[in-house]
Amino acid sequence: MLMRYIAARKLDRELKKGSAELLILSMVEDRPRHGYEIGKLIETRSGGILRFNVASLYPLLYRLEDRGWIAGRWVEKAGQRRRRYYRLTAEGKKALQSQRGTWVAFAAAISRIAGVEHA
Amino acid sequence: MRENELAEEIAQHLQDRYNELVAGGAEPEQAQRTALEEWSTRELMQALRERESEYREPIAAGATTHGHLLADLWQDILYGVRVLRWNPGFAAIAILSLTLGIGANTTIFQLLDSIRLTALPIKHPEELAEVRIIQPNGRTGDFTTSHPMLTNPQWEQIRAQQQGFSGIFAWAQDRFNTAPSGETHNVDGLYVSGDFFRVLGVRPELGRLFTAEDDQRGCGSSGVVLSNAFWQREYGGASVIGRKMTIEHHPFEIIGVTPANFYGLEVGKQFDLAIPICADPLIRGEYARLDVPHEWWLSVMGRLKPGWTIERATAQLAAASPGIFEATRITAFGAEEEKHYLTYHLGALPAGTGVSDMRKDYETPLDLLLAIAGFVLLIACANLASLMLARASSRSREIAIRLALGASRGRLIRQLMAESFLVAATGAGLGLLLSRVLGGFLVSLISTERNRAFLDLAPDWRVLGFTLGLAVLTCFLFGLAPALRATRTGPSEALKAGVRGNTAGRERFGLRRALVTVQVALSLVLMVGALLFSRTLGKLLSVDPGFRPNGILITDLDLTQLKLAPDRRQPYKHELLERVRTLPGVDDAAATGIVPLSGNSSNSDIWMDGQDSRQKKTVDRSWISPDYFKTMETPLVAGRDFDGRDTASSPKVAIVNETFVRVMTKGANPIGMSFHSPVAPNRPEFTVQVVGLVKDMKYHDLRDENIPIAYIPVAQAENPDEFDTFMIRSRAPVGDTIAAVKRRVAEANPEISLTFHVFESDIRNGLLRERLMATLSGFFGLLATVLAVIGLYGVMSYMVQRRTNEVGIRMALGAGRLRILGMILFEALVLLAIGIGVGLALSVALGKTASSLLFGVKPADPVTLGLAAGLLALVAAAACYVPARRASKFDPMTALRYE
């Protein structure tokens, strides 16, 4: 429990730096998703380690939308309340690729450094 | 950005979390707490605020910040602007209905304001007081102007004996012919005493104004002062001082021009020129009024001395009255009249707002129209409140999330009110603009060629205050209840909202139903009013006046320039009439002293031969030439028309009408009977024999009951004057007839002045007030009905939507479509029935205030009430049928799934 909390706090800081943008962009890469689904998916796929706070997730979504990387649209389905679905735009696709590249390089660098030290 | 969308999205998120927790086995309350605890308002706010640079305006979450009331207000208003921008449809409907409602109210109010409340455009108008006889009933004599309060001998006495006024003046209105000859060009003139302009404090724009020296007995043509408007209109604002102009065939030197803001002392009118009272003998020749004790024509006003009140001035005038009336005795009508005259006493009345015929004629109609327009505004507000309530329930999640975010309820209400205020303020601003246009239009509606209405409609502080008051009032009327309702939901309900089977809307719905009932009631009142006034107009238009005015051209002749000796006048007029009678196209022509329904009248107290003079009754009189009844197409019932046998020297004869017979001879055949006419100025009592009987004709007014009238041959008129009026019935177009009459009269003598008017238009112009009431109340009634029906339709649609599930269940349980239709319609009809019941009661209660303006219908006329209720019920039922039918067409399965 404590571990998860720390992870969440850390992630918040990461979000501000912009690395969490990568997570969100990846979540909507294959199909449009709504905010709750995005948060839930990140949590599930990280095995509960990464958890988004409402207070961080939505402002970030709007920031990405303002930048034109994702586009939100209200969708109504029979028998349900309407939800806002976000999809990746062409521009967002480019941004995702570039961030992915950066992240891979960054992670490799970290693991190299950490691996060297560890070894 | 869309704050409400953000709120909705986050609310959706919380709901998803809540559902997940509940699905995971948590108790609903525990789940709710957890969902709310898991996130922090502060962090969200902070995160959002970081993006402020990217947003143009900060998000108004509604949290109360202390000490920044103005900043908060500004923020609320900005927020309101954005909310309205996102809902252009709502904003447009709301602003449009308020513009119409407030515009109509402001228009009527500004008319009332300028007619009733606005002070005269002079210095210290509150010091002005009118001097008049306090109870002037039973005055005898000639009344020759529109405000014939006093005689010139009385005025001279008052001027000499008053003590309460620092300055005092007399004035009278008249129409002056400014054409040198031929067809007249009449303008609105004033006779003024020398101190008129000095006491009022009016300074010349050009040249000089009259002083006491200009108004001295025997002054002759001592100059004319022009009004600014006349100077601009007739002379284009050129330098005119010293130039001459013709007034009633006499040259007058122009000595000055008044400033633009001074229109005279009568509200609703504008004077063109003014001449001194001492010019009356020059203008009127043998009809001069200065020394005639029974010529009532002047009004007197004065400026109170410092320290004097109206009461003190009245007391002083009352004390001086016996002496004043003693010195101005009217002896011409016999001892009895003289005794009555000596009982009069003078007093002072406040006159800061001038005199006004328009005030008398239009005050009640305008009061009523203001009430009607107020009702329309109320109905519009009810519609807006209903719209706001509907919007509030669709925004309930946004509002709940704001409450959850820590907004105080007061702050949220203020935000919602800011939105309402923006709508109201915009509506009021546009309404004010609209009222400028409508005001001018209404004034033109009550203007006629012969009676130009003039009102200064520049908005003053009262009009602006009224409009501002309306804006604030409407804002509270349509904004407050929905705002209170909307913010009543607790934050926890954010999660419950939208849950199936939710009944939170019930209460709101109750308020909307109440609003619709009020709307139906008010619009019924207005519809009843509209019907009453249009029936009044219809009745007046279909009144049989006893003659046929169509095709009659009225020609007024002024022979003063011919300077005919009294014994030559009648033969000359007779000869002129014969010349006109032979014009091509002219069927008939006759002369008369009094044109029916023209406002002129003359009466006399008579008694039948064989009766006591104490049994005398008042009978109206008219002087007519032979063929008058033929021209007017009024049937002669018995006896004969006047003809060549009736001359100045033959026995006096008269033709009487049917009401005369009823009143004077108790139904007995009057032919051959005689009546006595009492003494009058310059003639003794005399006897008249009745030779003919005609059908009743209206005399003063279409609205009057028939009155006894005695017609006397023009040839036997007591003092043949230099004026005449011809009634000319012609088949030719009016323009052709006028041209032909002009030519024919000019052949006789080009110095004769002529004035033409069309009888039918004159009568129609006499119904201006009724036409105005019928038109405007009809328009407002229609507007009110449309608004109420829209409101009813909206509420019924909303109700059908809210009850979709219920309808689905009922259908699933076997209810037929007709049953559903009936169920929904029944709901609507209950609302309608309550509204109509209340409306009928209100109509009956309020109808009494309109009774003085009605003719031929009672305020609580059952036919009118029934018709209005039936019409409204029909239209409203049609409006309800649409949503009810929609409900009956629901597919049960879809309806059940519908949320």
PDB file of N, CA and C in Angstrom, chain B residues 271-341:
ATOM      1  N   PHE B 271     -46.720  74.514 -30.358  1.00  0.00           N
ATOM      2  CA  PHE B 271     -47.291  75.699 -30.995  1.00  0.00           C
ATOM      3  C   PHE B 271     -46.391  76.137 -32.141  1.00  0.00           C
ATOM      4  N   ASP B 272     -46.971  76.803 -33.112  1.00  0.00           N
ATOM      5  CA  ASP B 272     -46.192  77.275 -34.251  1.00  0.00           C
ATOM      6  C   ASP B 272     -45.826  78.743 -34.092  1.00  0.00           C
ATOM      7  N   LEU B 273     -46.799  79.541 -33.644  1.00  0.00           N
ATOM      8  CA  LEU B 273     -46.507  80.966 -33.487  1.00  0.00           C
ATOM      9  C   LEU B 273     -47.371  81.548 -32.374  1.00  0.00           C
ATOM     10  N   ALA B 274     -46.958  82.691 -31.858  1.00  0.00           N
ATOM     11  CA  ALA B 274     -47.693  83.345 -30.775  1.00  0.00           C
ATOM     12  C   ALA B 274     -47.880  84.819 -31.111  1.00  0.00           C
ATOM     13  N   ILE B 275     -49.081  85.327 -30.801  1.00  0.00           N
ATOM     14  CA  ILE B 275     -49.336  86.760 -30.957  1.00  0.00           C
ATOM     15  C   ILE B 275     -49.949  87.258 -29.656  1.00  0.00           C
ATOM     16  N   PRO B 276     -49.869  88.553 -29.382  1.00  0.00           N
ATOM     17  CA  PRO B 276     -50.402  89.063 -28.108  1.00  0.00           C
ATOM     18  C   PRO B 276     -51.921  88.985 -28.072  1.00  0.00           C
ATOM     19  N   ILE B 277     -52.474  88.880 -26.868  1.00  0.00           N
ATOM     20  CA  ILE B 277     -53.925  88.833 -26.687  1.00  0.00           C
ATOM     21  C   ILE B 277     -54.587  90.085 -27.252  1.00  0.00           C
ATOM     22  N   CYS B 278     -53.875  91.188 -27.183  1.00  0.00           N
ATOM     23  CA  CYS B 278     -54.470  92.450 -27.662  1.00  0.00           C
ATOM     24  C   CYS B 278     -54.718  92.440 -29.173  1.00  0.00           C
ATOM     25  N   ALA B 279     -54.180  91.424 -29.898  1.00  0.00           N
ATOM     26  CA  ALA B 279     -54.408  91.359 -31.346  1.00  0.00           C
ATOM     27  C   ALA B 279     -55.752  90.714 -31.674  1.00  0.00           C
ATOM     28  N   ASP B 280     -56.470  90.237 -30.637  1.00  0.00           N
ATOM     29  CA  ASP B 280     -57.743  89.535 -30.862  1.00  0.00           C
ATOM     30  C   ASP B 280     -58.741  90.374 -31.672  1.00  0.00           C
ATOM     31  N   PRO B 281     -58.944  91.655 -31.368  1.00  0.00           N
ATOM     32  CA  PRO B 281     -59.902  92.436 -32.164  1.00  0.00           C
ATOM     33  C   PRO B 281     -59.494  92.544 -33.626  1.00  0.00           C
ATOM     34  N   LEU B 282     -58.176  92.642 -33.882  1.00  0.00           N
ATOM     35  CA  LEU B 282     -57.702  92.727 -35.260  1.00  0.00           C
ATOM     36  C   LEU B 282     -58.021  91.429 -35.998  1.00  0.00           C
ATOM     37  N   ILE B 283     -57.759  90.297 -35.339  1.00  0.00           N
ATOM     38  CA  ILE B 283     -57.948  88.989 -35.966  1.00  0.00           C
ATOM     39  C   ILE B 283     -59.432  88.682 -36.139  1.00  0.00           C
ATOM     40  N   ARG B 284     -60.238  88.961 -35.119  1.00  0.00           N
ATOM     41  CA  ARG B 284     -61.618  88.474 -35.132  1.00  0.00           C
ATOM     42  C   ARG B 284     -62.649  89.534 -35.490  1.00  0.00           C
ATOM     43  N   GLY B 285     -62.189  90.762 -35.644  1.00  0.00           N
ATOM     44  CA  GLY B 285     -63.118  91.802 -36.068  1.00  0.00           C
ATOM     45  C   GLY B 285     -64.337  91.893 -35.173  1.00  0.00           C
ATOM     46  N   GLU B 286     -65.517  91.698 -35.775  1.00  0.00           N
ATOM     47  CA  GLU B 286     -66.733  91.872 -34.974  1.00  0.00           C
ATOM     48  C   GLU B 286     -66.925  90.773 -33.931  1.00  0.00           C
ATOM     49  N   TYR B 287     -66.105  89.688 -34.022  1.00  0.00           N
ATOM     50  CA  TYR B 287     -66.247  88.620 -33.031  1.00  0.00           C
ATOM     51  C   TYR B 287     -65.215  88.734 -31.906  1.00  0.00           C
ATOM     52  N   ALA B 288     -64.611  89.913 -31.794  1.00  0.00           N
ATOM     53  CA  ALA B 288     -63.580  90.140 -30.768  1.00  0.00           C
ATOM     54  C   ALA B 288     -64.116  89.748 -29.398  1.00  0.00           C
ATOM     55  N   ARG B 289     -63.204  89.194 -28.565  1.00  0.00           N
ATOM     56  CA  ARG B 289     -63.664  88.614 -27.299  1.00  0.00           C
ATOM     57  C   ARG B 289     -63.235  89.403 -26.076  1.00  0.00           C
ATOM     58  N   LEU B 290     -62.441  90.460 -26.290  1.00  0.00           N
ATOM     59  CA  LEU B 290     -61.826  91.116 -25.133  1.00  0.00           C
ATOM     60  C   LEU B 290     -62.837  91.645 -24.131  1.00  0.00           C
ATOM     61  N   ASP B 291     -63.960  92.214 -24.631  1.00  0.00           N
ATOM     62  CA  ASP B 291     -64.894  92.843 -23.699  1.00  0.00           C
ATOM     63  C   ASP B 291     -66.213  92.109 -23.587  1.00  0.00           C
ATOM     64  N   VAL B 292     -66.258  90.873 -24.102  1.00  0.00           N
ATOM     65  CA  VAL B 292     -67.518  90.128 -24.012  1.00  0.00           C
ATOM     66  C   VAL B 292     -67.470  89.262 -22.751  1.00  0.00           C
ATOM     67  N   PRO B 293     -68.374  89.494 -21.792  1.00  0.00           N
ATOM     68  CA  PRO B 293     -68.287  88.777 -20.514  1.00  0.00           C
ATOM     69  C   PRO B 293     -68.614  87.293 -20.626  1.00  0.00           C
ATOM     70  N   HIS B 294     -69.254  86.839 -21.728  1.00  0.00           N
ATOM     71  CA  HIS B 294     -69.574  85.406 -21.817  1.00  0.00           C
ATOM     72  C   HIS B 294     -68.728  84.698 -22.874  1.00  0.00           C
ATOM     73  N   GLU B 295     -67.603  85.267 -23.288  1.00  0.00           N
ATOM     74  CA  GLU B 295     -66.667  84.601 -24.198  1.00  0.00           C
ATOM     75  C   GLU B 295     -65.570  83.935 -23.367  1.00  0.00           C
ATOM     76  N   TRP B 296     -65.692  82.633 -23.195  1.00  0.00           N
ATOM     77  CA  TRP B 296     -64.699  81.891 -22.404  1.00  0.00           C
ATOM     78  C   TRP B 296     -63.615  81.383 -23.346  1.00  0.00           C
ATOM     79  N   TRP B 297     -62.393  81.794 -23.148  1.00  0.00           N
ATOM     80  CA  TRP B 297     -61.344  81.369 -24.094  1.00  0.00           C
ATOM     81  C   TRP B 297     -59.947  81.340 -23.498  1.00  0.00           C
ATOM     82  N   LEU B 298     -59.725  81.947 -22.331  1.00  0.00           N
ATOM     83  CA  LEU B 298     -58.353  82.068 -21.814  1.00  0.00           C
ATOM     84  C   LEU B 298     -58.050  81.059 -20.710  1.00  0.00           C
ATOM     85  N   SER B 299     -56.766  80.741 -20.557  1.00  0.00           N
ATOM     86  CA  SER B 299     -56.274  80.037 -19.374  1.00  0.00           C
ATOM     87  C   SER B 299     -55.305  80.978 -18.689  1.00  0.00           C
ATOM     88  N   VAL B 300     -55.266  80.937 -17.368  1.00  0.00           N
ATOM     89  CA  VAL B 300     -54.383  81.845 -16.631  1.00  0.00           C
ATOM     90  C   VAL B 300     -53.447  81.035 -15.746  1.00  0.00           C
ATOM     91  N   MET B 301     -52.168  81.383 -15.790  1.00  0.00           N
ATOM     92  CA  MET B 301     -51.184  80.715 -14.933  1.00  0.00           C
ATOM     93  C   MET B 301     -50.268  81.766 -14.326  1.00  0.00           C
ATOM     94  N   GLY B 302     -49.686  81.415 -13.191  1.00  0.00           N
ATOM     95  CA  GLY B 302     -48.766  82.347 -12.558  1.00  0.00           C
ATOM     96  C   GLY B 302     -47.649  81.610 -11.854  1.00  0.00           C
ATOM     97  N   ARG B 303     -46.604  82.369 -11.521  1.00  0.00           N
ATOM     98  CA  ARG B 303     -45.493  81.787 -10.771  1.00  0.00           C
ATOM     99  C   ARG B 303     -45.626  82.245  -9.322  1.00  0.00           C
ATOM    100  N   LEU B 304     -45.712  81.299  -8.390  1.00  0.00           N
ATOM    101  CA  LEU B 304     -45.934  81.633  -6.983  1.00  0.00           C
ATOM    102  C   LEU B 304     -44.772  82.447  -6.433  1.00  0.00           C
ATOM    103  N   LYS B 305     -45.127  83.430  -5.607  1.00  0.00           N
ATOM    104  CA  LYS B 305     -44.084  84.209  -4.933  1.00  0.00           C
ATOM    105  C   LYS B 305     -43.354  83.294  -3.956  1.00  0.00           C
ATOM    106  N   PRO B 306     -42.077  83.596  -3.668  1.00  0.00           N
ATOM    107  CA  PRO B 306     -41.367  82.792  -2.662  1.00  0.00           C
ATOM    108  C   PRO B 306     -42.153  82.810  -1.348  1.00  0.00           C
ATOM    109  N   GLY B 307     -42.321  81.646  -0.753  1.00  0.00           N
ATOM    110  CA  GLY B 307     -43.038  81.579   0.513  1.00  0.00           C
ATOM    111  C   GLY B 307     -44.532  81.354   0.355  1.00  0.00           C
ATOM    112  N   TRP B 308     -45.053  81.515  -0.860  1.00  0.00           N
ATOM    113  CA  TRP B 308     -46.478  81.268  -1.078  1.00  0.00           C
ATOM    114  C   TRP B 308     -46.698  79.831  -1.509  1.00  0.00           C
ATOM    115  N   THR B 309     -47.741  79.234  -0.955  1.00  0.00           N
ATOM    116  CA  THR B 309     -48.092  77.877  -1.371  1.00  0.00           C
ATOM    117  C   THR B 309     -49.365  77.952  -2.212  1.00  0.00           C
ATOM    118  N   ILE B 310     -49.697  76.816  -2.836  1.00  0.00           N
ATOM    119  CA  ILE B 310     -50.931  76.706  -3.617  1.00  0.00           C
ATOM    120  C   ILE B 310     -52.120  77.061  -2.720  1.00  0.00           C
ATOM    121  N   GLU B 311     -52.095  76.534  -1.465  1.00  0.00           N
ATOM    122  CA  GLU B 311     -53.219  76.742  -0.550  1.00  0.00           C
ATOM    123  C   GLU B 311     -53.385  78.231  -0.227  1.00  0.00           C
ATOM    124  N   ARG B 312     -52.251  78.889   0.018  1.00  0.00           N
ATOM    125  CA  ARG B 312     -52.331  80.296   0.378  1.00  0.00           C
ATOM    126  C   ARG B 312     -52.845  81.113  -0.810  1.00  0.00           C
ATOM    127  N   ALA B 313     -52.341  80.791  -2.002  1.00  0.00           N
ATOM    128  CA  ALA B 313     -52.787  81.511  -3.198  1.00  0.00           C
ATOM    129  C   ALA B 313     -54.281  81.279  -3.419  1.00  0.00           C
ATOM    130  N   THR B 314     -54.717  80.000  -3.198  1.00  0.00           N
ATOM    131  CA  THR B 314     -56.138  79.680  -3.360  1.00  0.00           C
ATOM    132  C   THR B 314     -56.985  80.495  -2.390  1.00  0.00           C
ATOM    133  N   ALA B 315     -56.514  80.582  -1.158  1.00  0.00           N
ATOM    134  CA  ALA B 315     -57.272  81.329  -0.154  1.00  0.00           C
ATOM    135  C   ALA B 315     -57.394  82.788  -0.568  1.00  0.00           C
ATOM    136  N   GLN B 316     -56.293  83.351  -1.063  1.00  0.00           N
ATOM    137  CA  GLN B 316     -56.330  84.755  -1.469  1.00  0.00           C
ATOM    138  C   GLN B 316     -57.288  84.952  -2.645  1.00  0.00           C
ATOM    139  N   LEU B 317     -57.222  84.030  -3.622  1.00  0.00           N
ATOM    140  CA  LEU B 317     -58.090  84.144  -4.804  1.00  0.00           C
ATOM    141  C   LEU B 317     -59.553  83.977  -4.408  1.00  0.00           C
ATOM    142  N   ALA B 318     -59.809  83.030  -3.482  1.00  0.00           N
ATOM    143  CA  ALA B 318     -61.189  82.803  -3.044  1.00  0.00           C
ATOM    144  C   ALA B 318     -61.730  84.062  -2.384  1.00  0.00           C
ATOM    145  N   ALA B 319     -60.871  84.714  -1.608  1.00  0.00           N
ATOM    146  CA  ALA B 319     -61.313  85.935  -0.922  1.00  0.00           C
ATOM    147  C   ALA B 319     -61.629  87.039  -1.926  1.00  0.00           C
ATOM    148  N   ALA B 320     -60.840  87.057  -3.034  1.00  0.00           N
ATOM    149  CA  ALA B 320     -61.049  88.113  -4.024  1.00  0.00           C
ATOM    150  C   ALA B 320     -62.180  87.789  -4.989  1.00  0.00           C
ATOM    151  N   SER B 321     -62.640  86.501  -4.985  1.00  0.00           N
ATOM    152  CA  SER B 321     -63.606  86.050  -5.992  1.00  0.00           C
ATOM    153  C   SER B 321     -64.894  86.874  -6.056  1.00  0.00           C
ATOM    154  N   PRO B 322     -65.575  87.126  -4.924  1.00  0.00           N
ATOM    155  CA  PRO B 322     -66.847  87.851  -5.038  1.00  0.00           C
ATOM    156  C   PRO B 322     -66.686  89.163  -5.801  1.00  0.00           C
ATOM    157  N   GLY B 323     -65.629  89.893  -5.497  1.00  0.00           N
ATOM    158  CA  GLY B 323     -65.388  91.159  -6.179  1.00  0.00           C
ATOM    159  C   GLY B 323     -65.138  90.952  -7.660  1.00  0.00           C
ATOM    160  N   ILE B 324     -64.335  89.939  -7.979  1.00  0.00           N
ATOM    161  CA  ILE B 324     -63.982  89.688  -9.376  1.00  0.00           C
ATOM    162  C   ILE B 324     -65.218  89.325 -10.189  1.00  0.00           C
ATOM    163  N   PHE B 325     -66.058  88.431  -9.660  1.00  0.00           N
ATOM    164  CA  PHE B 325     -67.235  88.007 -10.431  1.00  0.00           C
ATOM    165  C   PHE B 325     -68.296  89.104 -10.471  1.00  0.00           C
ATOM    166  N   GLU B 326     -68.359  89.879  -9.415  1.00  0.00           N
ATOM    167  CA  GLU B 326     -69.277  91.019  -9.382  1.00  0.00           C
ATOM    168  C   GLU B 326     -68.927  91.985 -10.520  1.00  0.00           C
ATOM    169  N   ALA B 327     -67.608  92.175 -10.717  1.00  0.00           N
ATOM    170  CA  ALA B 327     -67.158  93.153 -11.721  1.00  0.00           C
ATOM    171  C   ALA B 327     -67.263  92.626 -13.142  1.00  0.00           C
ATOM    172  N   THR B 328     -67.511  91.308 -13.281  1.00  0.00           N
ATOM    173  CA  THR B 328     -67.533  90.730 -14.635  1.00  0.00           C
ATOM    174  C   THR B 328     -68.853  90.028 -14.925  1.00  0.00           C
ATOM    175  N   ARG B 329     -69.905  90.450 -14.254  1.00  0.00           N
ATOM    176  CA  ARG B 329     -71.240  89.847 -14.391  1.00  0.00           C
ATOM    177  C   ARG B 329     -71.619  89.497 -15.816  1.00  0.00           C
ATOM    178  N   ILE B 330     -72.253  88.328 -15.997  1.00  0.00           N
ATOM    179  CA  ILE B 330     -72.813  87.955 -17.299  1.00  0.00           C
ATOM    180  C   ILE B 330     -74.324  88.157 -17.200  1.00  0.00           C
ATOM    181  N   THR B 331     -74.847  89.133 -17.917  1.00  0.00           N
ATOM    182  CA  THR B 331     -76.268  89.469 -17.793  1.00  0.00           C
ATOM    183  C   THR B 331     -77.081  88.972 -18.975  1.00  0.00           C
ATOM    184  N   ALA B 332     -76.385  88.541 -20.035  1.00  0.00           N
ATOM    185  CA  ALA B 332     -77.086  88.269 -21.300  1.00  0.00           C
ATOM    186  C   ALA B 332     -78.048  87.090 -21.231  1.00  0.00           C
ATOM    187  N   PHE B 333     -77.906  86.203 -20.250  1.00  0.00           N
ATOM    188  CA  PHE B 333     -78.729  84.987 -20.235  1.00  0.00           C
ATOM    189  C   PHE B 333     -79.835  84.997 -19.181  1.00  0.00           C
ATOM    190  N   GLY B 334     -80.090  86.164 -18.645  1.00  0.00           N
ATOM    191  CA  GLY B 334     -81.182  86.256 -17.696  1.00  0.00           C
ATOM    192  C   GLY B 334     -80.713  86.230 -16.249  1.00  0.00           C
ATOM    193  N   ALA B 335     -81.641  86.540 -15.365  1.00  0.00           N
ATOM    194  CA  ALA B 335     -81.337  86.747 -13.947  1.00  0.00           C
ATOM    195  C   ALA B 335     -80.847  85.470 -13.273  1.00  0.00           C
ATOM    196  N   GLU B 336     -81.451  84.352 -13.670  1.00  0.00           N
ATOM    197  CA  GLU B 336     -81.114  83.090 -13.008  1.00  0.00           C
ATOM    198  C   GLU B 336     -79.652  82.715 -13.244  1.00  0.00           C
ATOM    199  N   GLU B 337     -79.252  82.839 -14.528  1.00  0.00           N
ATOM    200  CA  GLU B 337     -77.868  82.526 -14.881  1.00  0.00           C
ATOM    201  C   GLU B 337     -76.918  83.477 -14.163  1.00  0.00           C
ATOM    202  N   GLU B 338     -77.327  84.730 -14.059  1.00  0.00           N
ATOM    203  CA  GLU B 338     -76.482  85.741 -13.442  1.00  0.00           C
ATOM    204  C   GLU B 338     -76.227  85.395 -11.978  1.00  0.00           C
ATOM    205  N   LYS B 339     -77.288  84.931 -11.312  1.00  0.00           N
ATOM    206  CA  LYS B 339     -77.177  84.577  -9.906  1.00  0.00           C
ATOM    207  C   LYS B 339     -76.194  83.405  -9.718  1.00  0.00           C
ATOM    208  N   HIS B 340     -76.334  82.431 -10.630  1.00  0.00           N
ATOM    209  CA  HIS B 340     -75.456  81.264 -10.570  1.00  0.00           C
ATOM    210  C   HIS B 340     -73.996  81.685 -10.758  1.00  0.00           C
ATOM    211  N   TYR B 341     -73.781  82.617 -11.704  1.00  0.00           N
ATOM    212  CA  TYR B 341     -72.432  83.069 -12.015  1.00  0.00           C
ATOM    213  C   TYR B 341     -71.742  83.655 -10.784  1.00  0.00           C
TER     214      TYR B 341
END
